[in-house]
PDB file of C-alpha atoms in Angstrom:
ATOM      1  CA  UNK U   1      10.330   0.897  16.340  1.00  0.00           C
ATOM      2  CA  UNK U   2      10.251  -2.287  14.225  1.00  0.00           C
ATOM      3  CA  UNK U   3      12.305  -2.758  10.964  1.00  0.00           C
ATOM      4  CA  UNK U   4      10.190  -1.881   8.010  1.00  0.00           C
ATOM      5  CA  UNK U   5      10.849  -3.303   4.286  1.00  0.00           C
ATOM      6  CA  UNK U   6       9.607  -1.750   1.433  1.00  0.00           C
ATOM      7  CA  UNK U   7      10.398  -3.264  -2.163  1.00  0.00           C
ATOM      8  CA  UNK U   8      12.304  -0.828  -4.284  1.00  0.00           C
ATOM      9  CA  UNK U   9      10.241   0.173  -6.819  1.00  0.00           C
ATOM     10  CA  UNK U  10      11.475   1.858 -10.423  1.00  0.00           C
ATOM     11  CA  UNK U  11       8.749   3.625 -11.507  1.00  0.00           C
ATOM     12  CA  UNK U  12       9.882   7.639 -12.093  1.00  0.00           C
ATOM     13  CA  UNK U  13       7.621  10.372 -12.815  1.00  0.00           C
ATOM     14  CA  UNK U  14       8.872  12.656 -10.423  1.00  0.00           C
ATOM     15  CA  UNK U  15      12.032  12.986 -11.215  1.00  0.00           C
ATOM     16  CA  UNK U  16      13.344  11.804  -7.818  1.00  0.00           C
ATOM     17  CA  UNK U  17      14.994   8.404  -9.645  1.00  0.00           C
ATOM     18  CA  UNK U  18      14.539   6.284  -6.171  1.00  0.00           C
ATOM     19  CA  UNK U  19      12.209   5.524  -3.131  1.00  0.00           C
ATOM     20  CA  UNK U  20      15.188   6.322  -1.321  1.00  0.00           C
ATOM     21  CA  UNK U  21      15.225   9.899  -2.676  1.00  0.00           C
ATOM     22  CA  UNK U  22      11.192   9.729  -2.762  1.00  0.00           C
ATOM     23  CA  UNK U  23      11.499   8.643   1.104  1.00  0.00           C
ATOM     24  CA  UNK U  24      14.274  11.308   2.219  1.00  0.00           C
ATOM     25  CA  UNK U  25      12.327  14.323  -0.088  1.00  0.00           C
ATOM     26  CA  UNK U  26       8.867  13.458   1.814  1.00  0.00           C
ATOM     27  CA  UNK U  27      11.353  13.059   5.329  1.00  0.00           C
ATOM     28  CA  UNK U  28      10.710   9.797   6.197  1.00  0.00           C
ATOM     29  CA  UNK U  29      14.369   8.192   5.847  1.00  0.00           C
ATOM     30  CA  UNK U  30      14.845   6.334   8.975  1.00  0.00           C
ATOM     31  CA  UNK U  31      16.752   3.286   9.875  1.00  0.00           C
ATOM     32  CA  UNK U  32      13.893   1.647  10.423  1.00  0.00           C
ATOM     33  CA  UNK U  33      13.062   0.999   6.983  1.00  0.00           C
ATOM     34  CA  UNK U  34      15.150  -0.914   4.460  1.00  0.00           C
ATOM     35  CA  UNK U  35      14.734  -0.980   1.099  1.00  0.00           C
ATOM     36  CA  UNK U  36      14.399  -3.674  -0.816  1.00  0.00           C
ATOM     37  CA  UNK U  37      15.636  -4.501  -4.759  1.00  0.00           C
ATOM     38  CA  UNK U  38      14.075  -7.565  -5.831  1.00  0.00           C
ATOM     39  CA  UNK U  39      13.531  -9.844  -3.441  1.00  0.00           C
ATOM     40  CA  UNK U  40      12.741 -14.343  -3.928  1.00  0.00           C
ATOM     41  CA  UNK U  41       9.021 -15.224  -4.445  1.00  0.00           C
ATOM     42  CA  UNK U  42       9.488 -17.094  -1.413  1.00  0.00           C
ATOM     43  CA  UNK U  43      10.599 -13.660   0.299  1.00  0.00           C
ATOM     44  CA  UNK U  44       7.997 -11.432  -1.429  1.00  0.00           C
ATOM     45  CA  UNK U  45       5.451 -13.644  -0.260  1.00  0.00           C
ATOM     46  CA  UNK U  46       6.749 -13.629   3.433  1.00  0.00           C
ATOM     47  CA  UNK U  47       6.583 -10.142   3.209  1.00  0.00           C
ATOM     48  CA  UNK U  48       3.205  -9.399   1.863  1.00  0.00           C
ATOM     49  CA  UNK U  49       2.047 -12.027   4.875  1.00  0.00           C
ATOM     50  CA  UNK U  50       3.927 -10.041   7.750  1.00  0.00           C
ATOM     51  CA  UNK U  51       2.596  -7.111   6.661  1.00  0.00           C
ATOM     52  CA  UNK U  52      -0.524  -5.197   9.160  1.00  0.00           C
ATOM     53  CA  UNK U  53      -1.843  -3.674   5.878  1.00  0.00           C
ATOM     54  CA  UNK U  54      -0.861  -3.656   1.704  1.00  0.00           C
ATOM     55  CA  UNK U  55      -1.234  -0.259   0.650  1.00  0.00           C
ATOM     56  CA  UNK U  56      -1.584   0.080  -3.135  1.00  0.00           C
ATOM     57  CA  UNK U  57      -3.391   3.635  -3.341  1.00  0.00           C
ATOM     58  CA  UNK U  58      -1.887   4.803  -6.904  1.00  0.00           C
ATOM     59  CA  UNK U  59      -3.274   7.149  -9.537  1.00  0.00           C
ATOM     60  CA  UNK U  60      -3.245   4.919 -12.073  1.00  0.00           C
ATOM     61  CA  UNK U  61      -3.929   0.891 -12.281  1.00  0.00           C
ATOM     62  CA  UNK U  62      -4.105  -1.665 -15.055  1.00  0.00           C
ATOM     63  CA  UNK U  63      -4.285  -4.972 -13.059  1.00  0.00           C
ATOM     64  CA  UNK U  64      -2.574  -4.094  -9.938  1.00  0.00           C
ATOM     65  CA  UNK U  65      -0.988  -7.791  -9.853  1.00  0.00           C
ATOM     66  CA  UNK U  66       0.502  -6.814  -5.956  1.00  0.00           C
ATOM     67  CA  UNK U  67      -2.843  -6.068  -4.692  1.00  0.00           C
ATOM     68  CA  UNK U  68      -3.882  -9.675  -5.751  1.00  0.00           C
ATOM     69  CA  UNK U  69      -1.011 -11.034  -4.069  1.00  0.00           C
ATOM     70  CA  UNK U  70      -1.329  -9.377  -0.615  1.00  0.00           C
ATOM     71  CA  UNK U  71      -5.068 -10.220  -0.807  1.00  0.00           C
ATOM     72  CA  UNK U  72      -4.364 -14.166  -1.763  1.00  0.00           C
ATOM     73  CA  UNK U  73      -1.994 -13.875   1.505  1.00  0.00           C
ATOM     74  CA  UNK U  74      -5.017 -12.663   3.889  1.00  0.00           C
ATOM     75  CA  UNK U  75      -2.963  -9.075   3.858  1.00  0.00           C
ATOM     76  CA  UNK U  76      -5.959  -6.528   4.883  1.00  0.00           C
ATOM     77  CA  UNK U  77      -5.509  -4.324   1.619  1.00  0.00           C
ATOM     78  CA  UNK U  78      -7.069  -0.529   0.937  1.00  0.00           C
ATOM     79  CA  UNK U  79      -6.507   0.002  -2.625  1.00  0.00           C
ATOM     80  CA  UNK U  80      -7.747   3.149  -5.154  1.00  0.00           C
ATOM     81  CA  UNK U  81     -11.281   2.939  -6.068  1.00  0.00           C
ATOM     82  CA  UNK U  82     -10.617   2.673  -9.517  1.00  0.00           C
ATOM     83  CA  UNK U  83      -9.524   0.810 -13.192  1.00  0.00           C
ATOM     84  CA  UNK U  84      -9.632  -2.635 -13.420  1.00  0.00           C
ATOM     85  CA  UNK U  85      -8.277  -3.633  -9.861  1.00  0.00           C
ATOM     86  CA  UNK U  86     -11.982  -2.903  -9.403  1.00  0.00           C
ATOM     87  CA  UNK U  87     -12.962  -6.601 -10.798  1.00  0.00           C
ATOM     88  CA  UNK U  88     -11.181  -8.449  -8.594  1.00  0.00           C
ATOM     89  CA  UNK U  89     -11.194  -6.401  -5.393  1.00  0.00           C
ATOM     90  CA  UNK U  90     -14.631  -4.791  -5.278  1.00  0.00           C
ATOM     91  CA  UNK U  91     -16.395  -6.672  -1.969  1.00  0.00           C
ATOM     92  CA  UNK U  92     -12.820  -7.887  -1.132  1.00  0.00           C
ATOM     93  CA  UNK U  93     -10.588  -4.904   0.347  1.00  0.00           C
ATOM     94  CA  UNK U  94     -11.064  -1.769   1.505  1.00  0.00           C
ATOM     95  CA  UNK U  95     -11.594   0.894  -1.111  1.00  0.00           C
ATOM     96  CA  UNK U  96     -10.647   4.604  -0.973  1.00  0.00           C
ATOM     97  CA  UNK U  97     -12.747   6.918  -2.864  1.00  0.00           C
ATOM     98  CA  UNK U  98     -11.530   9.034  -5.956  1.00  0.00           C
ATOM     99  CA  UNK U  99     -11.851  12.998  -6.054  1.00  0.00           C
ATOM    100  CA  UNK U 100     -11.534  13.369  -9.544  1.00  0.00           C
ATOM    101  CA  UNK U 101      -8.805  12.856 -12.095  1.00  0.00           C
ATOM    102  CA  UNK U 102      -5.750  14.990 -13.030  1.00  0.00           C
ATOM    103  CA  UNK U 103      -3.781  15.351 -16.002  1.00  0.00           C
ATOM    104  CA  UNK U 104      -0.994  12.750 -16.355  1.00  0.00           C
ATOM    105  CA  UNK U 105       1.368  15.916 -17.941  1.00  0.00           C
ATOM    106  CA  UNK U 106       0.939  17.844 -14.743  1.00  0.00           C
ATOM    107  CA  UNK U 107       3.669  15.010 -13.038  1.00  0.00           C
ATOM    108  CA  UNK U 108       6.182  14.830 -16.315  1.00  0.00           C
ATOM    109  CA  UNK U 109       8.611  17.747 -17.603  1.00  0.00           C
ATOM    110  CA  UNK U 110       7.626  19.884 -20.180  1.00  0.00           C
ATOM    111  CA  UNK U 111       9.426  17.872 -22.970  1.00  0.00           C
ATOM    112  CA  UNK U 112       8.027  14.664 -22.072  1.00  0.00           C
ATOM    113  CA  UNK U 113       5.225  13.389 -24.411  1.00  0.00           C
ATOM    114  CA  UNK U 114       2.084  11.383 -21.897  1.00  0.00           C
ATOM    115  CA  UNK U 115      -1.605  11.455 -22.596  1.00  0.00           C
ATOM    116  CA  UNK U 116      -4.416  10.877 -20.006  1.00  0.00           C
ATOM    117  CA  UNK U 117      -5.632  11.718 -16.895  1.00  0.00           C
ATOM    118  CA  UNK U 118      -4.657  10.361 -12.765  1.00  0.00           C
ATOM    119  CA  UNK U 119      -7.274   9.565 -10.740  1.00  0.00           C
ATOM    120  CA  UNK U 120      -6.794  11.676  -7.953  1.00  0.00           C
ATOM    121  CA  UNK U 121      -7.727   9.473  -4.673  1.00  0.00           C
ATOM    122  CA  UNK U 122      -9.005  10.735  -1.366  1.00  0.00           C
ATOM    123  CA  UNK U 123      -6.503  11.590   0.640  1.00  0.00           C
ATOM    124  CA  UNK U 124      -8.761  11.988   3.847  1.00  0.00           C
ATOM    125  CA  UNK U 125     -11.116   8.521   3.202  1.00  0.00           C
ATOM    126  CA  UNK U 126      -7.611   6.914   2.693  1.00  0.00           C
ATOM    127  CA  UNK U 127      -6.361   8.480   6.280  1.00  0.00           C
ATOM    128  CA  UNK U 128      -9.889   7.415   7.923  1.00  0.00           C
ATOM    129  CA  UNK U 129      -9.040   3.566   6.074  1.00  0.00           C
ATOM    130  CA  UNK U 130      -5.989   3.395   7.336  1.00  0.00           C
ATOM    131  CA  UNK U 131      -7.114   4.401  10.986  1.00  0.00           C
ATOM    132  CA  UNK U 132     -10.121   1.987  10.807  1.00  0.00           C
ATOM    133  CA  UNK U 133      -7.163  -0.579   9.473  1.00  0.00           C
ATOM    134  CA  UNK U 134      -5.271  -0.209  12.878  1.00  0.00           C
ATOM    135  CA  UNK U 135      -8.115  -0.422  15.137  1.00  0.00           C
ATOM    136  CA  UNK U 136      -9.262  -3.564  13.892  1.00  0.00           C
ATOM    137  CA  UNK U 137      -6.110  -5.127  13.965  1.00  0.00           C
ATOM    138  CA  UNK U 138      -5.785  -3.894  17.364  1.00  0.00           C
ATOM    139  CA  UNK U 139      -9.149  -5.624  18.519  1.00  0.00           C
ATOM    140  CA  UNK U 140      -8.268  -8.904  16.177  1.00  0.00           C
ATOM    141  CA  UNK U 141      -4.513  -9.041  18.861  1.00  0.00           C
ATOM    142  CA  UNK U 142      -6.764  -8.499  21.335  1.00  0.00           C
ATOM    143  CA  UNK U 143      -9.450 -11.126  20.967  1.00  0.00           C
ATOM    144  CA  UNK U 144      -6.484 -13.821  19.920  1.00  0.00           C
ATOM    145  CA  UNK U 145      -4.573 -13.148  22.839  1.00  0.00           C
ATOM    146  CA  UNK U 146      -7.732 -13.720  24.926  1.00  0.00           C
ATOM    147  CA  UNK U 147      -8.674 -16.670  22.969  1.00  0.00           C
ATOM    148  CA  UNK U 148      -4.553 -17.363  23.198  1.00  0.00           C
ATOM    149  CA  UNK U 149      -4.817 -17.169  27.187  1.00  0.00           C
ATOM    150  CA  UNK U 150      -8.323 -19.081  27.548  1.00  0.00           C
ATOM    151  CA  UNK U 151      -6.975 -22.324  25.688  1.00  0.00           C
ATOM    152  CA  UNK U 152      -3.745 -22.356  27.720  1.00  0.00           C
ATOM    153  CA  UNK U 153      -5.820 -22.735  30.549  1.00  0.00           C
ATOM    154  CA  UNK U 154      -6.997 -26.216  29.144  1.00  0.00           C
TER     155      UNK U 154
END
């Protein structure tokens, strides 16, 4: 399998403290993926472009700054239907729906004070989007290495 990079991220409402501990308590530590704390622009940006698909499918979104980045780098991105990612990427990604919304204390301990709800995506539409992801990239390799072999024949 290839080497996979995922940016460490800090964000900690589960209690887990790390991806690292996220990754190993949902078992998918490997040595195929390497985490990564805070790597160049130039780096970040190499990354985003390598990349098959940006994934950005979170409860909760502001601006969603990341999801603008792997979209300015041609990244195919499937984002959450929802906050204000929605006036930028509407028309532009690939958007999986929302079931509902959740409260935000559900995720937090007991002594912890948060107000608000999660939106709750769709974990099914966001399987079939990432399936429909992989078969068109498939079918893009395809057609370029056609197109690939026909103009070496020039």
């Amino acid at each position: 399998f290839p080497s996979h990079d995922i940016v460490e991220d800090k964000f900690n409402s589960d209690g887990l403290g790390s991806t690292k501990n996220r990754l190993a308590e949902h078992g998918l530590s490997c040595d195929n993926i390497r985490l990564l704390n805070f790597p160049t622009r130039k780096d970040y940006a190499r990354f985003l472009k390598m990349g098959h698909v940006f994934l950005s499918c979170s409860r909760s979104e502001g601006w969603n700054l990341p999801l603008i980045e792997a979209m300015a780098c041609g990244t195919p991105s499937i984002y959450s239907e929802c906050s204000g990612q929605l006036e930028f990427a509407s028309g532009k990604g690939i958007p999986v729906k929302i079931r509902g919304e959740v409260e935000m204390r559900k995720f937090y301990p007991p002594n912890e004070v948060c107000q608000g709800n999660w939106y709750e995506p769709d974990f099914k539409d966001l399987e079939d989007k990432m399936i429909e992801v992989i078969k068109t990239r498939k079918k893009c390799v395809k057609s370029m290495n056609r197109l690939i072999r026909f103009i070496k024949t020039y």
